[in-house]
Amino acid sequence: MVERVMRELGRRLKKTAYTWSDKGATKIVRIILKRFTNTKAWEDYWQEKMNCAGNVAVNIGNYKCFLPNSGQ
């Protein structure tokens, strides 16, 4: 698990954050570590942050997909 996380951090930082400041790179590392270590808390955080309660629709071609009501 540790090796996988370190490999993922290195890959993402090399591809996206190589010109960023130390402060910006630190923030992205925190986000990545949060996603790996506590996935449920990360999903709950974004569910609350986006405040999506069945009011999101995605159109793909002729199909319309609605985010199911999350009980909020």
Short mmCIF file of C-alpha atoms in Angstrom, two decimals:
data_model
loop_
_atom_site.label_atom_id
_atom_site.label_comp_id
_atom_site.label_asym_id
_atom_site.label_seq_id
_atom_site.Cartn_x
_atom_site.Cartn_y
_atom_site.Cartn_z
CA MET A 1 0.00 0.00 0.00
CA VAL A 2 2.75 2.47 0.92
CA GLU A 3 4.71 1.78 -2.26
CA ARG A 4 1.56 2.17 -4.35
CA VAL A 5 0.75 5.52 -2.74
CA MET A 6 4.31 6.80 -3.18
CA ARG A 7 4.32 5.72 -6.84
CA GLU A 8 0.99 7.47 -7.41
CA LEU A 9 2.21 10.64 -5.69
CA GLY A 10 5.35 10.70 -7.78
CA ARG A 11 3.44 10.10 -11.00
CA ARG A 12 0.90 12.83 -10.34
CA LEU A 13 3.43 15.38 -9.15
CA LYS A 14 5.69 14.78 -12.15
CA LYS A 15 2.81 15.13 -14.62
CA THR A 16 0.85 18.01 -13.15
CA ALA A 17 2.71 19.78 -10.38
CA TYR A 18 6.31 20.00 -11.56
CA THR A 19 6.07 23.79 -11.99
CA TRP A 20 3.89 24.42 -8.95
CA SER A 21 4.98 26.11 -5.75
CA ASP A 22 5.75 24.01 -2.70
CA LYS A 23 2.49 25.17 -1.13
CA GLY A 24 0.41 24.05 -4.13
CA ALA A 25 2.20 20.72 -4.40
CA THR A 26 1.66 20.12 -0.67
CA LYS A 27 -2.07 20.70 -1.08
CA ILE A 28 -2.35 18.20 -3.94
CA VAL A 29 -0.38 15.63 -1.93
CA ARG A 30 -2.82 16.04 0.96
CA ILE A 31 -5.76 15.47 -1.36
CA ILE A 32 -4.20 12.34 -2.87
CA LEU A 33 -3.31 10.95 0.55
CA LYS A 34 -6.83 11.60 1.83
CA ARG A 35 -8.31 9.74 -1.13
CA PHE A 36 -6.06 6.72 -0.54
CA THR A 37 -6.29 6.55 3.25
CA ASN A 38 -9.95 7.33 3.86
CA THR A 39 -12.02 6.99 0.70
CA LYS A 40 -15.37 7.13 2.48
CA ALA A 41 -14.54 10.41 4.25
CA TRP A 42 -13.37 11.86 0.92
CA GLU A 43 -16.61 10.91 -0.82
CA ASP A 44 -18.70 12.26 2.07
CA TYR A 45 -16.76 15.53 2.00
CA TRP A 46 -17.41 16.07 -1.70
CA GLN A 47 -21.03 14.99 -1.44
CA GLU A 48 -21.53 17.66 1.22
CA LYS A 49 -19.38 20.24 -0.59
CA MET A 50 -21.23 19.87 -3.91
CA ASN A 51 -24.64 19.67 -2.21
CA CYS A 52 -25.91 17.27 -4.87
CA ALA A 53 -29.23 15.84 -3.83
CA GLY A 54 -30.76 14.52 -7.03
CA ASN A 55 -30.41 17.84 -8.84
CA VAL A 56 -27.62 16.90 -11.26
CA ALA A 57 -28.26 15.67 -14.79
CA VAL A 58 -25.67 14.42 -17.27
CA ASN A 59 -26.58 14.33 -20.96
CA ILE A 60 -24.78 11.72 -23.06
CA GLY A 61 -26.05 11.69 -26.59
CA ASN A 62 -29.78 10.96 -26.41
CA TYR A 63 -29.57 9.70 -22.83
CA LYS A 64 -30.10 11.75 -19.71
CA CYS A 65 -28.65 10.45 -16.42
CA PHE A 66 -29.69 11.83 -13.04
CA LEU A 67 -27.66 11.60 -9.86
CA PRO A 68 -29.74 9.48 -7.49
CA ASN A 69 -31.05 11.24 -4.42
CA SER A 70 -28.54 10.73 -1.63
CA GLY A 71 -31.08 11.27 1.13
CA GLN A 72 -30.13 14.86 1.85
#
